[in-house]
Every structure is written in C-alpha cells, then in structure tokens.
Amino acid sequence: MSEQIFGELDAILAEIQSAEISDLDQLEAFRIKYLGSKNILKPLGGQIRNVPNEKKKEFGQLLNKIKQEAAAKYQSLQDGLAQSQSENQAAGIDFSAPTQELRVGTRHPVSLVINRIIEIFTRLGFTIAEDREIEDDWHNFTAMNTPEHHPARDMQDTFYLQDSTTRLLRTHTSSVQSRVMTSQQPPIRIIAPGRVYRNETISARSHCQFHQVEGLYIDKNVSFADMKQTLLYYAKEMYGEDVRIRLRPSYFPFTEPSAEMDVYWGLKTERDHKITKGTGWLEILGCGMVDPNVLSNCGIDPEEYSGFAFGMGIERQAMLQYRIGDIRMLFENDVRFLKQFRSAY
Ligand code: PHE
C-alpha cells in the first residue's frame, strides 16, 4: 500500500519537473493544480495514516519537497513570463492584438496553365526554350515553309513593326522551332511557352495577343504514333485519365501530315452546346510531322531525322479549366478577378 503512495508522489514530482509552460493560461492551470486551494497534493497528504510509522518521516519530506519544487517552478516561470511580457510592452508589441490580413499575391490563370503544361512535358524529358517576341520574317514564316506571297501568310494577320517589312511581332511560337533548329542539332526535345500577336478584332473569343506553348521533338525514326502517344499523355494528365481525344486532318505549311486535336468536353448543358458549337468537342492544338522543307531550311538533314511539332493555345484551355466566359478578362488585370486564383503551381 505505502509503495503505491510513494510511487504516486514520485510521478507527480516528475510531472512538475517536466511541465512545459509557455503562456499565462498554462501557468495559471499549473498553479491551480499544484498550489491552489484544491491542489492534488492535499488528498495525498491525508494518506499519511496509511504509511507505516518508520516511513512517515520520509513521506513527509517527499511531500514537502514536491510542494517546494512546485512553488519554486511557479515563481521562476511567473518572473520569466512577466519579464518577456514587459519587454514586449516596452517594445510596443501587443501579441494579443488581432493581426492584419496578409495579402498574398495569386498567379495569373494563364501562368497556372502554362506551369502545368511545363510540368507535364518536363516529365517526358522536354526542356524549355524561350525566344524573342519581336521576330524577323524568316524565322516566323520563311523558315517555316511559308515564303512570301504564300497564301498561308493570310491565315495569320501579322503586326509588322513600323517602317519595316521584315520585323514583326511573332504570330506563333513556331518561330522558336526555327530558332532552336538553326542553333542545335538533334536530338531536340523542347517546349516553348510564350506570347504571340495577331491583328484580329478583339471579342469575347479572340484577342490580338495570346499565349501558346510550342512543342518540338526531332530525332531518328520519330513517328506519327510517337506524337499521338505524347499528346494523349498530355491530355490525360491535363484533363483526367478518362479524357477522350481525336485528331482531325488539317493543314499547316510547316507540318505534313497535319492535324488538329480536340478533347471531348461534353454536351450536358446549354453552355456545353454553346462552347463546343453543338459537337461536344473542343480544339486545343495544332500538330503534325515536321515538314522536310522546314528541316532543310534550318540545316537539319531530313533523310536522317524526322520529328513532330505541336502548338497549343493557352487562353482557351485556361477558360475551359476555370470556366471563364470572356477572353478579355485575362488581359484586364482586374484584381477582383485575379485574386480568385490560388494554386500550388
Ligand atoms: N503554329 C500553329 C498555329 O499557331 C500551330 C502549330 C504548331 C501547328 C506546330 C502544327 C505544328 O496555329
């Protein structure tokens, strides 16, 4: 019986010695428990009658020691806390005052989408290439198998620099293809995110500036199947495992054969009908096998190498992902609009 009481006292002593106290509330709880008028030592003191006579002295001493330790610890903690509090007060700091909201910036939805695209393609071994927005005619058009007077130049209404017939704002990130191919030999595996410009009437669906991510993969024996697989992987990562895609034959001067890729969006709501023009499908990119002319224009032997390229629009995908109904919102930089976008990317 007495063994058990001694054990309890030892446990309480250890508890007091190891108690961690960092604020006044905890300190008060400590005081009530060990030093208050109903402290836990009082009922134990009464147990002395169950202690054999030869141990009564030892019991009393232990009980006193516990009381003293508790009182000493209380005193020094009180002094310490009071001191740091007065230091804070002296420094004019009131830690109990409510804080001001910390305004953290948010990323632009276009950046969020670009960052996800970069993340997906870097996993496949693509590296990032960036180049100028003010381009020359050769890199934007001629090298890309679109010589002067080629009807395809009209597909993209170009902003030329004042007093210049050769310097222009790039109309697509495909200009980075020719920049990369004229400066390095295959294997080439790059994506090129960036801003592009076209002289178009601004509306809810189109703008005179927007963003693209270009992709270019050149090596020996690259096939159309490689391209399909790469783009399917992208679509799954971006739109979910059970995404459906389709490739429709198309035309670009710099690829042959060429295609446009659609993802299935659905036809459940009236809005779905509206944005997919009743088909359920949405075009997100153009792609194809790099035309041999483009390779030779840029100094790469088309007999030895082949490759694929794609170019995807970013705004369209951002609008899909965040259900934004008007492309102009992406360029107005209204903070009330922008601060809704929070993300880990
Ligand atoms: N440059 C094309 C466009 O802007 C997209 C594209 C890129 C198509 C690469 C094929 C290959 O529409």
Tab-separated table of C-alpha atoms and ligand atoms in Angstrom:
chain	number	residue	atom	x	y	z
A	1	MET	CA	0.000	0.000	0.000
A	2	SER	CA	2.650	2.533	1.014
A	3	GLU	CA	4.682	1.549	-2.030
A	4	GLN	CA	1.868	2.741	-4.220
A	5	ILE	CA	1.589	6.111	-2.456
A	6	PHE	CA	5.320	6.727	-2.803
A	7	GLY	CA	5.027	5.809	-6.478
A	8	GLU	CA	2.281	8.359	-6.966
A	9	LEU	CA	4.329	11.079	-5.288
A	10	ASP	CA	7.350	10.307	-7.482
A	11	ALA	CA	5.166	10.548	-10.579
A	12	ILE	CA	3.814	13.932	-9.506
A	13	LEU	CA	7.307	15.206	-8.842
A	14	ALA	CA	8.420	14.138	-12.308
A	15	GLU	CA	5.346	15.750	-13.818
A	16	ILE	CA	6.123	19.053	-12.119
A	17	GLN	CA	9.738	18.982	-13.174
A	18	SER	CA	8.937	18.302	-16.810
A	19	ALA	CA	5.872	20.553	-17.136
A	20	GLU	CA	6.235	22.878	-20.152
A	21	ILE	CA	4.660	26.245	-19.795
A	22	SER	CA	4.725	28.956	-22.392
A	23	ASP	CA	1.919	31.323	-21.545
A	24	LEU	CA	-0.006	32.773	-18.641
A	25	ASP	CA	-3.006	30.476	-19.090
A	26	GLN	CA	-0.839	27.413	-18.767
A	27	LEU	CA	0.872	28.938	-15.762
A	28	GLU	CA	-2.441	29.526	-14.034
A	29	ALA	CA	-3.509	25.936	-14.721
A	30	PHE	CA	-0.223	24.813	-13.162
A	31	ARG	CA	-0.851	26.946	-10.065
A	32	ILE	CA	-4.367	25.612	-9.578
A	33	LYS	CA	-3.265	22.028	-9.964
A	34	TYR	CA	-0.287	22.030	-7.611
A	35	LEU	CA	-0.635	25.108	-5.411
A	36	GLY	CA	-4.301	26.057	-5.422
A	37	SER	CA	-6.704	25.584	-2.519
A	38	LYS	CA	-7.869	22.277	-4.017
A	39	ASN	CA	-4.488	21.122	-5.270
A	40	ILE	CA	-3.856	17.449	-5.954
A	41	LEU	CA	-1.327	17.144	-3.126
A	42	LYS	CA	-3.885	17.793	-0.380
A	43	PRO	CA	-5.723	14.453	-0.565
A	44	LEU	CA	-2.359	12.675	-0.758
A	45	GLY	CA	-1.232	14.376	2.451
A	46	GLY	CA	-4.129	12.711	4.250
A	47	GLN	CA	-2.785	9.334	3.167
A	48	ILE	CA	-0.023	9.619	5.749
A	49	ARG	CA	-2.095	7.494	8.098
A	50	ASN	CA	-1.701	4.555	5.740
A	51	VAL	CA	2.069	4.878	5.776
A	52	PRO	CA	3.935	2.692	8.274
A	53	ASN	CA	5.497	4.638	11.124
A	54	GLU	CA	9.093	4.099	10.097
A	55	LYS	CA	8.309	5.647	6.712
A	56	LYS	CA	6.200	8.591	7.857
A	57	LYS	CA	9.181	10.892	8.036
A	58	GLU	CA	10.330	10.055	4.544
A	59	PHE	CA	6.797	10.563	3.273
A	60	GLY	CA	6.508	13.986	4.859
A	61	GLN	CA	9.838	15.067	3.462
A	62	LEU	CA	8.921	13.961	-0.055
A	63	LEU	CA	5.613	15.785	0.132
A	64	ASN	CA	7.362	18.954	1.244
A	65	LYS	CA	9.919	18.650	-1.474
A	66	ILE	CA	7.151	18.412	-4.080
A	67	LYS	CA	5.411	21.497	-2.700
A	68	GLN	CA	8.651	23.428	-2.706
A	69	GLU	CA	9.518	22.403	-6.244
A	70	ALA	CA	6.081	23.383	-7.460
A	71	ALA	CA	6.268	26.752	-5.713
A	72	ALA	CA	9.799	27.438	-6.976
A	73	LYS	CA	8.933	26.498	-10.525
A	74	TYR	CA	5.816	28.626	-10.393
A	75	GLN	CA	7.782	31.611	-9.131
A	76	SER	CA	10.512	31.428	-11.757
A	77	LEU	CA	8.057	30.867	-14.608
A	78	GLN	CA	5.991	33.791	-13.424
A	79	ASP	CA	9.049	36.030	-13.341
A	80	GLY	CA	10.134	34.873	-16.810
A	81	LEU	CA	6.745	35.388	-18.417
A	82	ALA	CA	6.233	38.732	-16.738
A	83	GLN	CA	9.616	39.853	-17.972
A	84	SER	CA	9.034	38.874	-21.606
A	85	GLN	CA	5.615	40.468	-21.453
A	86	SER	CA	7.029	43.727	-20.171
A	87	GLU	CA	9.746	43.556	-22.815
A	88	ASN	CA	7.058	43.217	-25.459
A	89	GLN	CA	5.149	46.066	-23.964
A	90	ALA	CA	8.267	48.195	-23.804
A	91	ALA	CA	8.871	47.437	-27.460
A	92	GLY	CA	5.322	48.461	-28.236
A	93	ILE	CA	4.335	44.948	-29.287
A	94	ASP	CA	0.996	43.583	-28.226
A	95	PHE	CA	0.874	39.941	-29.191
A	96	SER	CA	-2.742	39.657	-28.253
A	97	ALA	CA	-3.803	42.257	-30.825
A	98	PRO	CA	-5.629	40.874	-33.914
A	99	THR	CA	-3.364	40.758	-36.955
A	100	GLN	CA	-3.918	42.375	-40.310
A	101	GLU	CA	-4.746	40.098	-43.196
A	102	LEU	CA	-1.598	39.122	-45.049
A	103	ARG	CA	-2.216	39.795	-48.717
A	104	VAL	CA	-0.554	37.091	-50.714
A	105	GLY	CA	-0.459	37.548	-54.464
A	106	THR	CA	-2.001	34.999	-56.795
A	107	ARG	CA	-0.755	33.627	-60.064
A	108	HIS	CA	-2.452	34.612	-63.269
A	109	PRO	CA	-4.651	31.816	-64.652
A	110	VAL	CA	-2.602	31.852	-67.868
A	111	SER	CA	0.565	31.250	-65.841
A	112	LEU	CA	-1.149	28.493	-63.874
A	113	VAL	CA	-1.990	26.639	-67.074
A	114	ILE	CA	1.456	27.209	-68.610
A	115	ASN	CA	3.110	25.926	-65.438
A	116	ARG	CA	1.038	22.762	-65.521
A	117	ILE	CA	1.887	22.194	-69.177
A	118	ILE	CA	5.571	22.685	-68.441
A	119	GLU	CA	5.353	20.272	-65.555
A	120	ILE	CA	3.732	17.579	-67.713
A	121	PHE	CA	6.169	17.834	-70.615
A	122	THR	CA	9.306	18.109	-68.488
A	123	ARG	CA	8.290	14.743	-67.042
A	124	LEU	CA	8.614	13.390	-70.597
A	125	GLY	CA	12.101	14.831	-70.945
A	126	PHE	CA	11.248	18.069	-72.752
A	127	THR	CA	13.266	21.140	-71.826
A	128	ILE	CA	12.131	24.747	-72.074
A	129	ALA	CA	13.199	27.002	-74.917
A	130	GLU	CA	12.303	30.679	-74.970
A	131	ASP	CA	12.950	33.283	-77.592
A	132	ARG	CA	12.085	36.771	-78.776
A	133	GLU	CA	8.627	38.170	-79.386
A	134	ILE	CA	9.885	40.645	-81.991
A	135	GLU	CA	10.870	38.284	-84.762
A	136	ASP	CA	12.053	38.528	-88.290
A	137	ASP	CA	10.082	37.381	-91.239
A	138	TRP	CA	12.448	34.491	-91.929
A	139	HIS	CA	12.121	32.736	-88.556
A	140	ASN	CA	8.378	33.333	-88.259
A	141	PHE	CA	7.429	32.455	-91.844
A	142	THR	CA	10.050	31.640	-94.455
A	143	ALA	CA	11.951	29.009	-92.497
A	144	MET	CA	8.609	27.530	-91.541
A	145	ASN	CA	7.914	26.765	-95.177
A	146	THR	CA	5.745	29.853	-95.649
A	147	PRO	CA	7.543	32.010	-98.244
A	148	GLU	CA	6.402	35.486	-99.244
A	149	HIS	CA	3.131	35.588	-101.164
A	150	HIS	CA	2.276	32.152	-99.778
A	151	PRO	CA	-1.478	32.192	-99.152
A	152	ALA	CA	-0.937	30.745	-95.684
A	153	ARG	CA	0.520	34.074	-94.554
A	154	ASP	CA	-3.008	35.409	-94.667
A	155	MET	CA	-4.086	32.801	-92.137
A	156	GLN	CA	-2.371	34.916	-89.515
A	157	ASP	CA	-2.809	38.656	-89.724
A	158	THR	CA	0.546	39.994	-88.799
A	159	PHE	CA	1.611	43.089	-86.888
A	160	TYR	CA	4.674	44.459	-88.663
A	161	LEU	CA	6.910	46.945	-86.902
A	162	GLN	CA	6.544	50.490	-88.167
A	163	ASP	CA	8.621	51.155	-91.302
A	164	SER	CA	9.595	47.515	-91.526
A	165	THR	CA	8.509	44.762	-93.846
A	166	THR	CA	10.712	42.186	-92.185
A	167	ARG	CA	10.396	42.787	-88.453
A	168	LEU	CA	7.164	41.673	-86.862
A	169	LEU	CA	5.512	40.516	-83.663
A	170	ARG	CA	5.637	36.748	-83.852
A	171	THR	CA	2.314	35.276	-84.869
A	172	HIS	CA	3.013	31.893	-83.312
A	173	THR	CA	5.606	30.212	-81.097
A	174	SER	CA	6.582	28.122	-84.135
A	175	SER	CA	9.240	30.796	-84.664
A	176	VAL	CA	11.056	29.223	-81.710
A	177	GLN	CA	11.218	25.990	-83.716
A	178	SER	CA	13.384	27.653	-86.357
A	179	ARG	CA	15.449	29.439	-83.686
A	180	VAL	CA	16.215	26.142	-81.955
A	181	MET	CA	16.792	24.090	-85.111
A	182	THR	CA	19.240	26.629	-86.542
A	183	SER	CA	21.244	26.629	-83.326
A	184	GLN	CA	21.382	22.978	-82.321
A	185	GLN	CA	21.407	19.561	-83.909
A	186	PRO	CA	19.027	16.704	-82.991
A	187	PRO	CA	18.055	15.105	-80.751
A	188	ILE	CA	15.840	18.069	-79.956
A	189	ARG	CA	13.046	17.871	-77.440
A	190	ILE	CA	11.743	21.268	-76.370
A	191	ILE	CA	8.613	23.116	-75.423
A	192	ALA	CA	8.406	26.855	-75.950
A	193	PRO	CA	5.856	28.837	-73.962
A	194	GLY	CA	5.278	32.458	-74.882
A	195	ARG	CA	3.144	35.334	-76.029
A	196	VAL	CA	2.060	35.751	-79.644
A	197	TYR	CA	0.266	38.512	-81.542
A	198	ARG	CA	-2.243	38.664	-84.345
A	199	ASN	CA	-4.029	41.590	-85.863
A	200	GLU	CA	-7.511	40.398	-85.004
A	201	THR	CA	-10.642	42.130	-83.845
A	202	ILE	CA	-10.940	41.758	-80.093
A	203	SER	CA	-14.039	39.910	-78.931
A	204	ALA	CA	-15.127	37.549	-76.160
A	205	ARG	CA	-13.473	34.687	-78.053
A	206	SER	CA	-10.348	36.173	-79.600
A	207	HIS	CA	-7.714	38.718	-78.733
A	208	CYS	CA	-4.825	40.370	-80.570
A	209	GLN	CA	-2.386	38.919	-78.028
A	210	PHE	CA	-2.473	35.470	-76.504
A	211	HIS	CA	-0.192	32.658	-75.368
A	212	GLN	CA	0.919	29.418	-76.916
A	213	VAL	CA	3.103	26.520	-75.922
A	214	GLU	CA	5.031	25.049	-78.814
A	215	GLY	CA	6.444	21.537	-78.775
A	216	LEU	CA	9.179	20.137	-80.997
A	217	TYR	CA	10.675	16.683	-80.991
A	218	ILE	CA	13.314	15.707	-83.557
A	219	ASP	CA	15.357	12.561	-83.606
A	220	LYS	CA	15.941	9.492	-85.738
A	221	ASN	CA	12.802	7.481	-86.513
A	222	VAL	CA	10.265	9.706	-84.810
A	223	SER	CA	6.818	8.687	-85.992
A	224	PHE	CA	3.247	9.963	-86.021
A	225	ALA	CA	2.463	7.297	-83.404
A	226	ASP	CA	5.025	8.896	-81.069
A	227	MET	CA	3.231	12.190	-81.462
A	228	LYS	CA	-0.173	10.673	-80.782
A	229	GLN	CA	1.095	8.946	-77.681
A	230	THR	CA	2.741	12.120	-76.380
A	231	LEU	CA	-0.373	14.194	-76.937
A	232	LEU	CA	-2.610	11.550	-75.393
A	233	TYR	CA	-0.379	11.501	-72.341
A	234	TYR	CA	-0.646	15.265	-72.136
A	235	ALA	CA	-4.439	15.200	-72.426
A	236	LYS	CA	-4.721	12.577	-69.693
A	237	GLU	CA	-2.505	14.488	-67.321
A	238	MET	CA	-4.296	17.738	-68.003
A	239	TYR	CA	-7.918	16.624	-68.301
A	240	GLY	CA	-8.036	13.337	-66.433
A	241	GLU	CA	-7.409	9.662	-67.082
A	242	ASP	CA	-10.643	9.071	-68.993
A	243	VAL	CA	-10.318	12.041	-71.335
A	244	ARG	CA	-11.189	11.397	-74.979
A	245	ILE	CA	-9.207	12.970	-77.786
A	246	ARG	CA	-9.484	12.997	-81.535
A	247	LEU	CA	-7.136	14.100	-84.297
A	248	ARG	CA	-8.706	15.759	-87.311
A	249	PRO	CA	-6.742	16.172	-90.546
A	250	SER	CA	-5.762	19.792	-91.038
A	251	TYR	CA	-3.279	21.984	-92.835
A	252	PHE	CA	-0.202	23.898	-91.682
A	253	PRO	CA	2.619	24.870	-94.068
A	254	PHE	CA	5.262	23.574	-91.651
A	255	THR	CA	3.874	20.110	-90.975
A	256	GLU	CA	2.914	17.201	-93.200
A	257	PRO	CA	0.679	15.462	-92.417
A	258	SER	CA	-1.044	17.971	-90.132
A	259	ALA	CA	-3.827	17.582	-87.626
A	260	GLU	CA	-5.822	19.413	-85.020
A	261	MET	CA	-6.504	17.795	-81.689
A	262	ASP	CA	-9.823	18.055	-79.905
A	263	VAL	CA	-10.701	16.956	-76.397
A	264	TYR	CA	-14.196	15.848	-75.522
A	265	TRP	CA	-15.871	18.400	-73.321
A	266	GLY	CA	-19.387	17.016	-73.169
A	267	LEU	CA	-22.856	18.106	-74.176
A	268	LYS	CA	-24.736	18.089	-70.924
A	269	THR	CA	-25.649	21.729	-70.507
A	270	GLU	CA	-26.700	24.519	-72.774
A	271	ARG	CA	-23.349	26.111	-72.085
A	272	ASP	CA	-21.578	22.945	-73.315
A	273	HIS	CA	-23.519	23.227	-76.553
A	274	LYS	CA	-22.538	26.849	-76.874
A	275	ILE	CA	-18.806	26.486	-76.318
A	276	THR	CA	-18.466	23.344	-78.425
A	277	LYS	CA	-20.806	24.629	-81.119
A	278	GLY	CA	-23.016	21.611	-80.591
A	279	THR	CA	-20.311	18.980	-81.199
A	280	GLY	CA	-19.134	18.281	-77.639
A	281	TRP	CA	-15.522	18.573	-78.882
A	282	LEU	CA	-13.062	21.409	-78.320
A	283	GLU	CA	-9.978	22.088	-80.346
A	284	ILE	CA	-6.915	22.714	-78.203
A	285	LEU	CA	-3.926	22.372	-80.507
A	286	GLY	CA	-2.457	22.033	-83.990
A	287	CYS	CA	0.196	19.444	-84.705
A	288	GLY	CA	1.898	17.315	-87.306
A	289	MET	CA	5.108	15.789	-88.607
A	290	VAL	CA	7.718	18.474	-89.241
A	291	ASP	CA	7.801	19.138	-92.994
A	292	PRO	CA	11.142	18.028	-94.515
A	293	ASN	CA	11.436	21.510	-96.073
A	294	VAL	CA	11.486	23.033	-92.595
A	295	LEU	CA	14.260	20.686	-91.515
A	296	SER	CA	16.431	21.524	-94.514
A	297	ASN	CA	15.704	25.258	-94.215
A	298	CYS	CA	17.145	25.042	-90.728
A	299	GLY	CA	20.159	22.889	-91.604
A	300	ILE	CA	18.918	19.510	-90.409
A	301	ASP	CA	19.105	16.552	-92.765
A	302	PRO	CA	15.562	15.278	-93.427
A	303	GLU	CA	16.977	11.979	-94.699
A	304	GLU	CA	18.439	11.305	-91.291
A	305	TYR	CA	15.951	12.908	-88.969
A	306	SER	CA	12.230	13.263	-88.564
A	307	GLY	CA	10.086	14.817	-85.914
A	308	PHE	CA	6.784	16.160	-84.756
A	309	ALA	CA	5.640	19.558	-83.611
A	310	PHE	CA	2.570	20.956	-81.950
A	311	GLY	CA	1.316	24.333	-80.869
A	312	MET	CA	-1.395	24.788	-78.283
A	313	GLY	CA	-3.392	27.821	-77.268
A	314	ILE	CA	-3.303	28.659	-73.581
A	315	GLU	CA	-6.178	31.089	-73.097
A	316	ARG	CA	-8.665	28.617	-74.493
A	317	GLN	CA	-7.500	25.979	-72.015
A	318	ALA	CA	-7.468	28.446	-69.116
A	319	MET	CA	-11.022	29.482	-69.982
A	320	LEU	CA	-12.080	25.841	-70.055
A	321	GLN	CA	-10.404	24.980	-66.829
A	322	TYR	CA	-11.626	27.943	-64.838
A	323	ARG	CA	-14.898	28.452	-66.708
A	324	ILE	CA	-14.087	31.960	-67.849
A	325	GLY	CA	-16.581	33.195	-70.368
A	326	ASP	CA	-14.688	36.094	-71.928
A	327	ILE	CA	-11.050	36.058	-73.063
A	328	ARG	CA	-10.732	39.787	-72.378
A	329	MET	CA	-10.878	39.146	-68.637
A	330	LEU	CA	-7.479	37.501	-68.946
A	331	PHE	CA	-5.909	40.757	-70.109
A	332	GLU	CA	-7.677	43.361	-67.996
A	333	ASN	CA	-5.834	42.542	-64.759
A	334	ASP	CA	-8.774	43.376	-62.568
A	335	VAL	CA	-7.594	42.368	-59.106
A	336	ARG	CA	-11.098	41.242	-58.097
A	337	PHE	CA	-10.917	38.713	-60.913
A	338	LEU	CA	-7.292	37.698	-60.408
A	339	LYS	CA	-7.375	37.136	-56.680
A	340	GLN	CA	-9.757	34.233	-57.105
A	341	PHE	CA	-6.948	32.064	-58.429
A	342	ARG	CA	-4.980	30.236	-55.811
A	343	SER	CA	-2.892	27.240	-56.565
A	344	ALA	CA	0.191	25.319	-55.665
A	345	TYR	CA	1.645	25.889	-59.106
B	1	PHE	N1	1.660	27.425	-85.275
B	1	PHE	C1	0.366	26.856	-85.403
B	1	PHE	C2	-0.674	27.920	-85.055
B	1	PHE	O1	-0.337	28.911	-84.462
B	1	PHE	C3	0.187	25.655	-84.515
B	1	PHE	C4	1.085	24.530	-84.896
B	1	PHE	C5	2.322	24.385	-84.302
B	1	PHE	C6	0.657	23.560	-85.800
B	1	PHE	C7	3.162	23.327	-84.636
B	1	PHE	C8	1.485	22.496	-86.127
B	1	PHE	C9	2.709	22.397	-85.540
B	1	PHE	O2	-1.855	27.777	-85.328
